[in-house]
Coordinates of N, CA, C and O in Angstrom, one line a residue:
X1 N 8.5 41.9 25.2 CA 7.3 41.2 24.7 C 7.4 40.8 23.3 O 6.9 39.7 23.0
X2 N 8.1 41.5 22.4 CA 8.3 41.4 20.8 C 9.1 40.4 20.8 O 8.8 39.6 19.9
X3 N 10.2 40.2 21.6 CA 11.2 39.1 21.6 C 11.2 38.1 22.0 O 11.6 37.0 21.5
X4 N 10.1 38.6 23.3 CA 9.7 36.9 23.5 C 8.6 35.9 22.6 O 8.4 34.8 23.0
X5 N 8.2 36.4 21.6 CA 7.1 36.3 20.7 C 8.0 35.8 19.4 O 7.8 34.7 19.0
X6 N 9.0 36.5 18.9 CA 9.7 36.1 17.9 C 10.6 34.9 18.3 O 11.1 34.3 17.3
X7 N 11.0 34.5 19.6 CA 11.9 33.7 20.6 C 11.1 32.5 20.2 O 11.6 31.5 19.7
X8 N 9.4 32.5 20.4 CA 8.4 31.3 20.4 C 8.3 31.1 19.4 O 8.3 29.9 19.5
X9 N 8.0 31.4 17.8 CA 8.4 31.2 17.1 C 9.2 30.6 16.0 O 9.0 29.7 15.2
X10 N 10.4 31.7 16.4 CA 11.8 30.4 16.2 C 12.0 28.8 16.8 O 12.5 27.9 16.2
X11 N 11.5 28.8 18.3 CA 11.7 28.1 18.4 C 10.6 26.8 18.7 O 10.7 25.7 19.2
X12 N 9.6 27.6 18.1 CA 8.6 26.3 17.8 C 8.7 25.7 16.5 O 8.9 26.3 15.4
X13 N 8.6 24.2 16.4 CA 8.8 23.7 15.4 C 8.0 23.5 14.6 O 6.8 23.2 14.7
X14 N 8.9 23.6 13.3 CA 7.2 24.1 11.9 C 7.0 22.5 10.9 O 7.6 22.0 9.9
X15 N 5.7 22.0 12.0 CA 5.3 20.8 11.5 C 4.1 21.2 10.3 O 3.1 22.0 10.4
X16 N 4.5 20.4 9.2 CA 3.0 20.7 8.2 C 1.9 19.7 9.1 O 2.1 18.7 9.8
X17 N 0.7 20.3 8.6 CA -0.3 19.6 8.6 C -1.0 18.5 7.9 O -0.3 17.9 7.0
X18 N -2.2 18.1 8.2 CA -2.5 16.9 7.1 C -2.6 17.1 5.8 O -2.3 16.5 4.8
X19 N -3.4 18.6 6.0 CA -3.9 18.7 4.9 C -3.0 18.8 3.8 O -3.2 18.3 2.7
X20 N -1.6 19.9 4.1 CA -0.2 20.3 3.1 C -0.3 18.5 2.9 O -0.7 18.1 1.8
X21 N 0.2 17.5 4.0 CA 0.9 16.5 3.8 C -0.1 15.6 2.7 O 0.4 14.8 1.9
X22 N -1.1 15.7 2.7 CA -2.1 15.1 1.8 C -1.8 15.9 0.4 O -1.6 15.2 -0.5
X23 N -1.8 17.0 0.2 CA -1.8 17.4 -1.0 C -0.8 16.9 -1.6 O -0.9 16.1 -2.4
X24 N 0.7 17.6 -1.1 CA 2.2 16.5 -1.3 C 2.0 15.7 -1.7 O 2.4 15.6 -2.8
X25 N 1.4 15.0 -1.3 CA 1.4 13.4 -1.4 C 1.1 13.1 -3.0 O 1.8 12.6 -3.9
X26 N -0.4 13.7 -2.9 CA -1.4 13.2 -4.3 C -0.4 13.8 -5.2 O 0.0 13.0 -6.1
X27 N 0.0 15.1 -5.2 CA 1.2 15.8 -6.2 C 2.1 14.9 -6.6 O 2.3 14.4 -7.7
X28 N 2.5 14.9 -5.6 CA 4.1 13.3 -5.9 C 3.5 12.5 -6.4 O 4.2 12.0 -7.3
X29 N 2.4 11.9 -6.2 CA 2.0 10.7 -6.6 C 1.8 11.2 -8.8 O 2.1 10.3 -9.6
X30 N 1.3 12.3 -9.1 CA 1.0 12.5 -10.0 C 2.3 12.5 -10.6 O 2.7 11.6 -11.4
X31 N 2.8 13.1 -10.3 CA 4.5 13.7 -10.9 C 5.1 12.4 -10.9 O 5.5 12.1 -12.0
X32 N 5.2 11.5 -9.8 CA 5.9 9.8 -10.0 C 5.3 9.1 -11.0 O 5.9 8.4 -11.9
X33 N 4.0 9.2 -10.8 CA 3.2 8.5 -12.4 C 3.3 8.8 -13.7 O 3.1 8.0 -14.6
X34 N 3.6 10.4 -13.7 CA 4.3 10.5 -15.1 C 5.3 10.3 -15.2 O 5.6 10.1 -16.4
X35 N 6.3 10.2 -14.2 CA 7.6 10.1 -14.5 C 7.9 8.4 -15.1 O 8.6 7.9 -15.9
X36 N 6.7 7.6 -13.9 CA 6.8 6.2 -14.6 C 6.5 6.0 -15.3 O 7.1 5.0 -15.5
X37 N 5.3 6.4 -17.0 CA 5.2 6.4 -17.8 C 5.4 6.2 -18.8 O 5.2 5.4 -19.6
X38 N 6.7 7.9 -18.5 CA 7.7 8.1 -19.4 C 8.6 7.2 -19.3 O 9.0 6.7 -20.3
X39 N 9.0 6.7 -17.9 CA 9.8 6.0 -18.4 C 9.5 3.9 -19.0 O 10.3 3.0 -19.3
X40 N 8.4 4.1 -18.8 CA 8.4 3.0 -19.9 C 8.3 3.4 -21.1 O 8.8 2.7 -21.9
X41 N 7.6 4.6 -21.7 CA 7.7 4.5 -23.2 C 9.3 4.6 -23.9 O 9.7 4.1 -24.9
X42 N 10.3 5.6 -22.9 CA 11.4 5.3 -23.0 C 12.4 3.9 -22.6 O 13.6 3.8 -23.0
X43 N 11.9 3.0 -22.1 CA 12.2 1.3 -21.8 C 13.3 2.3 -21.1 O 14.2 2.8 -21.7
X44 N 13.0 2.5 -20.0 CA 14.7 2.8 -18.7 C 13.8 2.1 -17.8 O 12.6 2.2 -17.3
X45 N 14.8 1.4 -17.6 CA 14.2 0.6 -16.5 C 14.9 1.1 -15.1 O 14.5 1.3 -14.0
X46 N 15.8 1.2 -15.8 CA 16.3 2.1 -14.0 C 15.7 2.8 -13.8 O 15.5 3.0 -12.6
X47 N 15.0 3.7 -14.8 CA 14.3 5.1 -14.0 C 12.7 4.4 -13.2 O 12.1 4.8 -12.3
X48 N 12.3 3.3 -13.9 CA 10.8 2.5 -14.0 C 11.2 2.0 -12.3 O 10.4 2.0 -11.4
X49 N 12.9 1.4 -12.1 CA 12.6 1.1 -11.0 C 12.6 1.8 -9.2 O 12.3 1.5 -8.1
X50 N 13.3 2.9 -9.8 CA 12.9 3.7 -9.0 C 11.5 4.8 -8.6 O 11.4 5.5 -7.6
X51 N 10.7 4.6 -9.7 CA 10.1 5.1 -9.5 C 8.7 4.2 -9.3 O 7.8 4.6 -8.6
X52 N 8.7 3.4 -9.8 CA 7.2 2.1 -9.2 C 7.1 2.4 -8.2 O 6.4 3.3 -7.9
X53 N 8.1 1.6 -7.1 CA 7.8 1.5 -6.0 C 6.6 2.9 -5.1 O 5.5 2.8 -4.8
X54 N 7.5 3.8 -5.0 CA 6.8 4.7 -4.9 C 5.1 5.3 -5.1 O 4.6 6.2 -4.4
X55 N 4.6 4.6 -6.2 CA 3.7 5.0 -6.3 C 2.8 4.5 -5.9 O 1.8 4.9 -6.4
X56 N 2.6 3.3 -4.8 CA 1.4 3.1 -4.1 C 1.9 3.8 -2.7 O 1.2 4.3 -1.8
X57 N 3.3 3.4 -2.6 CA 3.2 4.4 -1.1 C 2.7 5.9 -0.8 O 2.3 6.5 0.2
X58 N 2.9 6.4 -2.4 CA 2.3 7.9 -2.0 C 0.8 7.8 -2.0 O 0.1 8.7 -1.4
X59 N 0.3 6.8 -2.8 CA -0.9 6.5 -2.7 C -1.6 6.2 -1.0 O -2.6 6.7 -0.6
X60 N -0.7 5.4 -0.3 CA -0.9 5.4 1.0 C -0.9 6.0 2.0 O -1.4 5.5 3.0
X61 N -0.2 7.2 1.9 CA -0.1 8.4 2.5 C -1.1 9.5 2.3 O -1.6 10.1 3.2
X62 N -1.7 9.7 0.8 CA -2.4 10.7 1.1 C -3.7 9.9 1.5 O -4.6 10.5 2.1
X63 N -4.0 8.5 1.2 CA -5.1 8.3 1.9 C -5.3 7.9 3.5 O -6.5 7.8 3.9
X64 N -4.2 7.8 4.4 CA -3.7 8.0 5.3 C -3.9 9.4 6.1 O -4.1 9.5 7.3
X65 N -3.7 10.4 5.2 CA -3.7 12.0 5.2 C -4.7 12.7 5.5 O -5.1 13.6 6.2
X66 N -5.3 11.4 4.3 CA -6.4 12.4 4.1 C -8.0 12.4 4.8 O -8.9 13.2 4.8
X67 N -7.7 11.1 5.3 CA -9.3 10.7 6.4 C -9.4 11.6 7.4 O -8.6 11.9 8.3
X68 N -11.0 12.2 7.0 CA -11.4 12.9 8.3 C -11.6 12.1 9.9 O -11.2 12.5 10.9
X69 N -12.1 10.7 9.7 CA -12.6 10.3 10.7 C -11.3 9.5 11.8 O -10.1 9.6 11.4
X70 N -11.4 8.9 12.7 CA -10.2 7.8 13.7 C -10.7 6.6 12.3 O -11.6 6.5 11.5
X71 N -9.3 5.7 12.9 CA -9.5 4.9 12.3 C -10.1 3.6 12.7 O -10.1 3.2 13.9
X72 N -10.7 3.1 11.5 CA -11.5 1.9 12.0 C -11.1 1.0 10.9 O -10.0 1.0 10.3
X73 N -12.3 -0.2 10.4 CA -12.2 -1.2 10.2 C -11.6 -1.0 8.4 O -10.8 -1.7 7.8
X74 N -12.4 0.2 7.8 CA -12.7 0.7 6.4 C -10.8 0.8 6.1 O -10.4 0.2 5.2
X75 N -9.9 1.6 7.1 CA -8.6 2.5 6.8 C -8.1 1.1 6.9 O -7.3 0.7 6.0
X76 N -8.6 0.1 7.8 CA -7.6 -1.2 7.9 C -7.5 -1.9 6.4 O -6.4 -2.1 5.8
X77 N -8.3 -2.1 6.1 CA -9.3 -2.8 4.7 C -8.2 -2.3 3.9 O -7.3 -3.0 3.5
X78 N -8.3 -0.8 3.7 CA -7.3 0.1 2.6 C -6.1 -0.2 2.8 O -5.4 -0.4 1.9
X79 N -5.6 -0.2 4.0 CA -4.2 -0.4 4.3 C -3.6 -1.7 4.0 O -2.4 -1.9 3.6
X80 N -4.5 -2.7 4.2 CA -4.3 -4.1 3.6 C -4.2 -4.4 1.9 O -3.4 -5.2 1.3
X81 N -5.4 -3.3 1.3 CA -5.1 -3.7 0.0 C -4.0 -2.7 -0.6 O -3.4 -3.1 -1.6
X82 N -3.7 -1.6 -0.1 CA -2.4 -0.6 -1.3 C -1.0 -1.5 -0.8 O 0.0 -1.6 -1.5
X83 N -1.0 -2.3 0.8 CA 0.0 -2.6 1.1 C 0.1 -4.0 0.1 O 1.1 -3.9 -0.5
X84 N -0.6 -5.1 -0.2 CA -0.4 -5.6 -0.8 C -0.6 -5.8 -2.6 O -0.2 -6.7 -3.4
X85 N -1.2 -4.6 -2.5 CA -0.5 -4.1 -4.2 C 0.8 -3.7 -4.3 O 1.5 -4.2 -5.2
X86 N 1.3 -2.9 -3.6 CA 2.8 -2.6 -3.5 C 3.5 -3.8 -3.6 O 4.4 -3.8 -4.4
X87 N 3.2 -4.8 -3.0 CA 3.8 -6.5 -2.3 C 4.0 -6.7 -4.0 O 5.0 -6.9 -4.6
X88 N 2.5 -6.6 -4.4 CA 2.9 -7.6 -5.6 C 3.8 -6.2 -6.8 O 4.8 -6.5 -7.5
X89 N 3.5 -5.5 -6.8 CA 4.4 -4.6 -8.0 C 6.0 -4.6 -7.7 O 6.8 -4.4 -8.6
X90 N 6.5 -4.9 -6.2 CA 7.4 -5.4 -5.8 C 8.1 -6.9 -6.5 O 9.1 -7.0 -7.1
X91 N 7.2 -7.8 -6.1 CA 7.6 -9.3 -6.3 C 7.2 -9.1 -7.8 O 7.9 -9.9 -8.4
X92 N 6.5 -8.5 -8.8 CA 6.7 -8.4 -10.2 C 7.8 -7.6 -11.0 O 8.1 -7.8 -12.2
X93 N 8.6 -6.6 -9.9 CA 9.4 -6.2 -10.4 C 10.7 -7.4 -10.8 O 11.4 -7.6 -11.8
X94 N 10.7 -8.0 -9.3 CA 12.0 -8.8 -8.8 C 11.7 -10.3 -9.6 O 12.1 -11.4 -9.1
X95 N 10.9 -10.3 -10.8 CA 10.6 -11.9 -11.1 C 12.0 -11.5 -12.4 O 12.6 -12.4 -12.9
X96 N 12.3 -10.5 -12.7 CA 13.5 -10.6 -14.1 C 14.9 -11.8 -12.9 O 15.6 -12.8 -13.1
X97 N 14.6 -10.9 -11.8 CA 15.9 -11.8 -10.9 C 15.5 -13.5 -10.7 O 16.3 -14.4 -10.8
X98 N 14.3 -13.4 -10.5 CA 14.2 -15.0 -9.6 C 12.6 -14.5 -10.2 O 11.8 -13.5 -9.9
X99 N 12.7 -16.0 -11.7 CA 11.1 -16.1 -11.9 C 9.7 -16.8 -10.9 O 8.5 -17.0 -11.1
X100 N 10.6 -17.1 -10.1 CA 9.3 -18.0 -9.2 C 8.6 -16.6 -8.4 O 7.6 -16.7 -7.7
X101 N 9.1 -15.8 -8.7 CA 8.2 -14.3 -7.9 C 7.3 -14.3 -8.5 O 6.3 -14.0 -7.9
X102 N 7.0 -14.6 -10.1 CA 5.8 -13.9 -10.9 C 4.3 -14.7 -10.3 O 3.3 -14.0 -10.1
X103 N 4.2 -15.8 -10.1 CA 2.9 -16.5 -9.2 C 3.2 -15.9 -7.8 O 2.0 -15.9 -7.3
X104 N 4.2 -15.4 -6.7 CA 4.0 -14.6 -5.7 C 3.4 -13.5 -5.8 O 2.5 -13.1 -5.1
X105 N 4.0 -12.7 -7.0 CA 3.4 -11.4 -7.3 C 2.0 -11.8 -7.6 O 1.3 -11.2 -6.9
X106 N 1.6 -12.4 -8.3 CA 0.0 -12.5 -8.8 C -1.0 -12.9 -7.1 O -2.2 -12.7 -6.9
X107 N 0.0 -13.5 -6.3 CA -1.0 -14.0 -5.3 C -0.8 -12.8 -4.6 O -1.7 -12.8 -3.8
X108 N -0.1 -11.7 -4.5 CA -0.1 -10.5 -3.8 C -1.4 -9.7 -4.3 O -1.9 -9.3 -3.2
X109 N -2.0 -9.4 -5.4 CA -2.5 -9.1 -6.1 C -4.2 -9.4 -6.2 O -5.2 -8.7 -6.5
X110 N -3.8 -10.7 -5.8 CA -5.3 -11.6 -5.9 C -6.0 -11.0 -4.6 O -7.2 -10.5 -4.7
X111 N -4.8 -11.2 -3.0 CA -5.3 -10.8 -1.8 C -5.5 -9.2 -1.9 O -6.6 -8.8 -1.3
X112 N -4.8 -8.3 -2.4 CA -5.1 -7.0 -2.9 C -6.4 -6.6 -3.6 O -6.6 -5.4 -3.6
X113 N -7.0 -7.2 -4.2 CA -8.2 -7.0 -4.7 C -9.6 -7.6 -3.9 O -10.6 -7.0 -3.6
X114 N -9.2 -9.4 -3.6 CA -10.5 -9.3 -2.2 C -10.0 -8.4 -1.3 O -11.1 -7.8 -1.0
X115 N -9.0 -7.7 -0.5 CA -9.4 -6.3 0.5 C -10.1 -5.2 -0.5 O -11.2 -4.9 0.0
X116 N -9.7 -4.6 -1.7 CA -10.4 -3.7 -2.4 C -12.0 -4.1 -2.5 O -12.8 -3.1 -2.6
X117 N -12.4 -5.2 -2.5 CA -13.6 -5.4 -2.8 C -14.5 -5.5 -1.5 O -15.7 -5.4 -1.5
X118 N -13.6 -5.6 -0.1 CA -14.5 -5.9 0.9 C -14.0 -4.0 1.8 O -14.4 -3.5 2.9
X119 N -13.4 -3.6 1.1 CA -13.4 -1.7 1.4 C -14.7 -1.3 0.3 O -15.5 -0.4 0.6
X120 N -14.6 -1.8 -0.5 CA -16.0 -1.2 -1.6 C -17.4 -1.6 -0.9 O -18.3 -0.8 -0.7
X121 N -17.2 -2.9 -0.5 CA -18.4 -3.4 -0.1 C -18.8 -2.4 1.6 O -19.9 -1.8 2.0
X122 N -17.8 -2.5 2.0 CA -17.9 -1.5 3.6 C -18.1 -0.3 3.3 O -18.8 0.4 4.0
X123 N -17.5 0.5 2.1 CA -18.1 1.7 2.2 C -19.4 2.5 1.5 O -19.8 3.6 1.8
X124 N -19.8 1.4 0.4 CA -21.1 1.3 0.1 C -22.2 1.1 0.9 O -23.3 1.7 0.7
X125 N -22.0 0.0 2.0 CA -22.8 0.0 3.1 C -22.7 1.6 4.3 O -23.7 2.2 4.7
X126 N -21.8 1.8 4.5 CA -21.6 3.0 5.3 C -21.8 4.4 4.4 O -20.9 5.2 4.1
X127 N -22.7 4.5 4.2 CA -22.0 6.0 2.9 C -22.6 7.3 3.8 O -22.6 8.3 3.2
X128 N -23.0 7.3 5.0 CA -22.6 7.9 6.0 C -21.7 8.9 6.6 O -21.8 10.0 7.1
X129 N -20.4 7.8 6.1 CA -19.4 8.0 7.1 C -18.3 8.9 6.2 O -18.3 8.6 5.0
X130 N -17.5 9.7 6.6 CA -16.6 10.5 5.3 C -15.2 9.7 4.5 O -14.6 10.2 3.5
X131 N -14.9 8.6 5.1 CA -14.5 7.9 4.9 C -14.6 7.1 3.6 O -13.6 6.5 3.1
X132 N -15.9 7.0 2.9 CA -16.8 6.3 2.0 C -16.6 7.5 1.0 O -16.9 7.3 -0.2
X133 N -16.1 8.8 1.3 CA -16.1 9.9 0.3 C -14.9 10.0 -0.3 O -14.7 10.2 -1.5
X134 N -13.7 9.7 0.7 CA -12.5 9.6 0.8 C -12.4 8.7 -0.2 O -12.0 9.1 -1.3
X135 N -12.8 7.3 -0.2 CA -12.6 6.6 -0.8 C -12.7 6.3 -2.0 O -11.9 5.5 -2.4
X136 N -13.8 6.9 -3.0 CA -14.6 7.5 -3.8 C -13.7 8.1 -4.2 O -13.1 7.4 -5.0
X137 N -13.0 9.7 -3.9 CA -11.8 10.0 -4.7 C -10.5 9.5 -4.9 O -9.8 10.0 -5.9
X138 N -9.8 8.5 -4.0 CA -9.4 7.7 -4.3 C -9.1 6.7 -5.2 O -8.1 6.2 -5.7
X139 N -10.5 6.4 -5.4 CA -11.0 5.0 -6.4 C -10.9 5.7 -8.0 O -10.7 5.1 -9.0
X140 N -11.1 7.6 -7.8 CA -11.3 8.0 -8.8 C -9.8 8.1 -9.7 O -9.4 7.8 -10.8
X141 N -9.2 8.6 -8.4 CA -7.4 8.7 -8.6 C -6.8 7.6 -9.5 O -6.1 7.8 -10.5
X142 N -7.3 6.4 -8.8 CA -6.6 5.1 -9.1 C -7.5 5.3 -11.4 O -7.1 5.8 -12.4
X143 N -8.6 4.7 -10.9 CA -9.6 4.9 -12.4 C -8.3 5.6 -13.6 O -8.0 5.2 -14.7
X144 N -7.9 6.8 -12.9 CA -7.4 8.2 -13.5 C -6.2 7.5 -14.4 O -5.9 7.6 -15.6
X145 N -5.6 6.9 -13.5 CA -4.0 6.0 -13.8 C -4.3 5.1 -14.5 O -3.5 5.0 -15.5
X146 N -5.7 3.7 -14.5 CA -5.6 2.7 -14.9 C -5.8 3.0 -16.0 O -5.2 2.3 -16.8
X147 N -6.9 4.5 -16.8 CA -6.9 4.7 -18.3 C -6.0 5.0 -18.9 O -5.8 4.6 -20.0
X148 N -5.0 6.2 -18.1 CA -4.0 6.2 -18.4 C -3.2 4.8 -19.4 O -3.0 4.5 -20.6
X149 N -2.9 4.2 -17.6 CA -1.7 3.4 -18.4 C -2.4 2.2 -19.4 O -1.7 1.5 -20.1
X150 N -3.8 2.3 -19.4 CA -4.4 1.6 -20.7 C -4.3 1.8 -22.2 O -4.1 0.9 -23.1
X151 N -4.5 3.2 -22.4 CA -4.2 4.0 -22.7 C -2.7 4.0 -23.5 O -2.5 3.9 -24.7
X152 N -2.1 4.2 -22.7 CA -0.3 3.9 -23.1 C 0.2 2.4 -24.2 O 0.9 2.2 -25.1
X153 N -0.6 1.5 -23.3 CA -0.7 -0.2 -24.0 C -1.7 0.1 -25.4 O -1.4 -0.8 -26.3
X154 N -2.4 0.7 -25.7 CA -2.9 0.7 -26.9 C -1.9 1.4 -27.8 O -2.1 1.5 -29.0

């Protein structure tokens, strides 16, 4: 009986949950944002480029993680705008190579913000839904970084 119990065990596989994977997430995301920081007040750009990238995908993940509800129209909206902020912190990285990216990057940017604005607008209308809460700390996350790195520019 003991054996077969310790047998199930072993050999069940130890998947985390949303919630560990959501916390991960926001952590990494914190730890990548200081690490990006630093490394612009230090001008390393190798370390800057490895670590940009990164930080809207972890952004996308714990919001991904972190929704109580199935997904609908609100998770689409979000996924449209962090995917095309990535797009453009991407195509702004890659303008030192090929300057015709820096108007790509900005139109990445542009469409990145009408989806932010039509997720603000959907979850202002829904405040209902937990999704709209989600979002809210999210929005707060982001806030957190933009003073930050405002912050850093003064």
């Amino acid at each position: 009986m003991v054996f077969e119990e310790i047998q199930r065990e072993l050999l069940t596989p130890c998947i985390m949950n949303k919630d560990k994977i959501s916390a991960f997430a926001l952590y990494f995301f914190y730890i990548n944002a200081i690490i990006n920081l630093f490394a612009q007040v230090m001008n390393s750009s190798v370390l800057e480029y490895m670590t940009k990238p990164l930080i809207m995908l972890t952004l996308l993940v714990y919001y991904l993680t972190g929704r109580k509800t199935q997904t609908n129209n609100l998770t689409y909206l979000m996924i449209g705008a962090i995917l095309f902020s990535w797009g453009g912190d991407m195509l702004l990285m890659a303008q030192h190579f090929y300057e015709s990216l820096f108007v790509f990057g900005l139109a990445s940017f542009l469409v990145a913000h009408l989806f932010y604005i039509a997720v603000y607008n959907k979850a202002v209308s829904s405040e209902k839904s937990d999704d709209s809460k989600h979002f809210i700390r999210t929005r707060i996350v982001f806030l957190i970084f933009i003073g930050l790195a405002l912050i850093y520019m003064l």
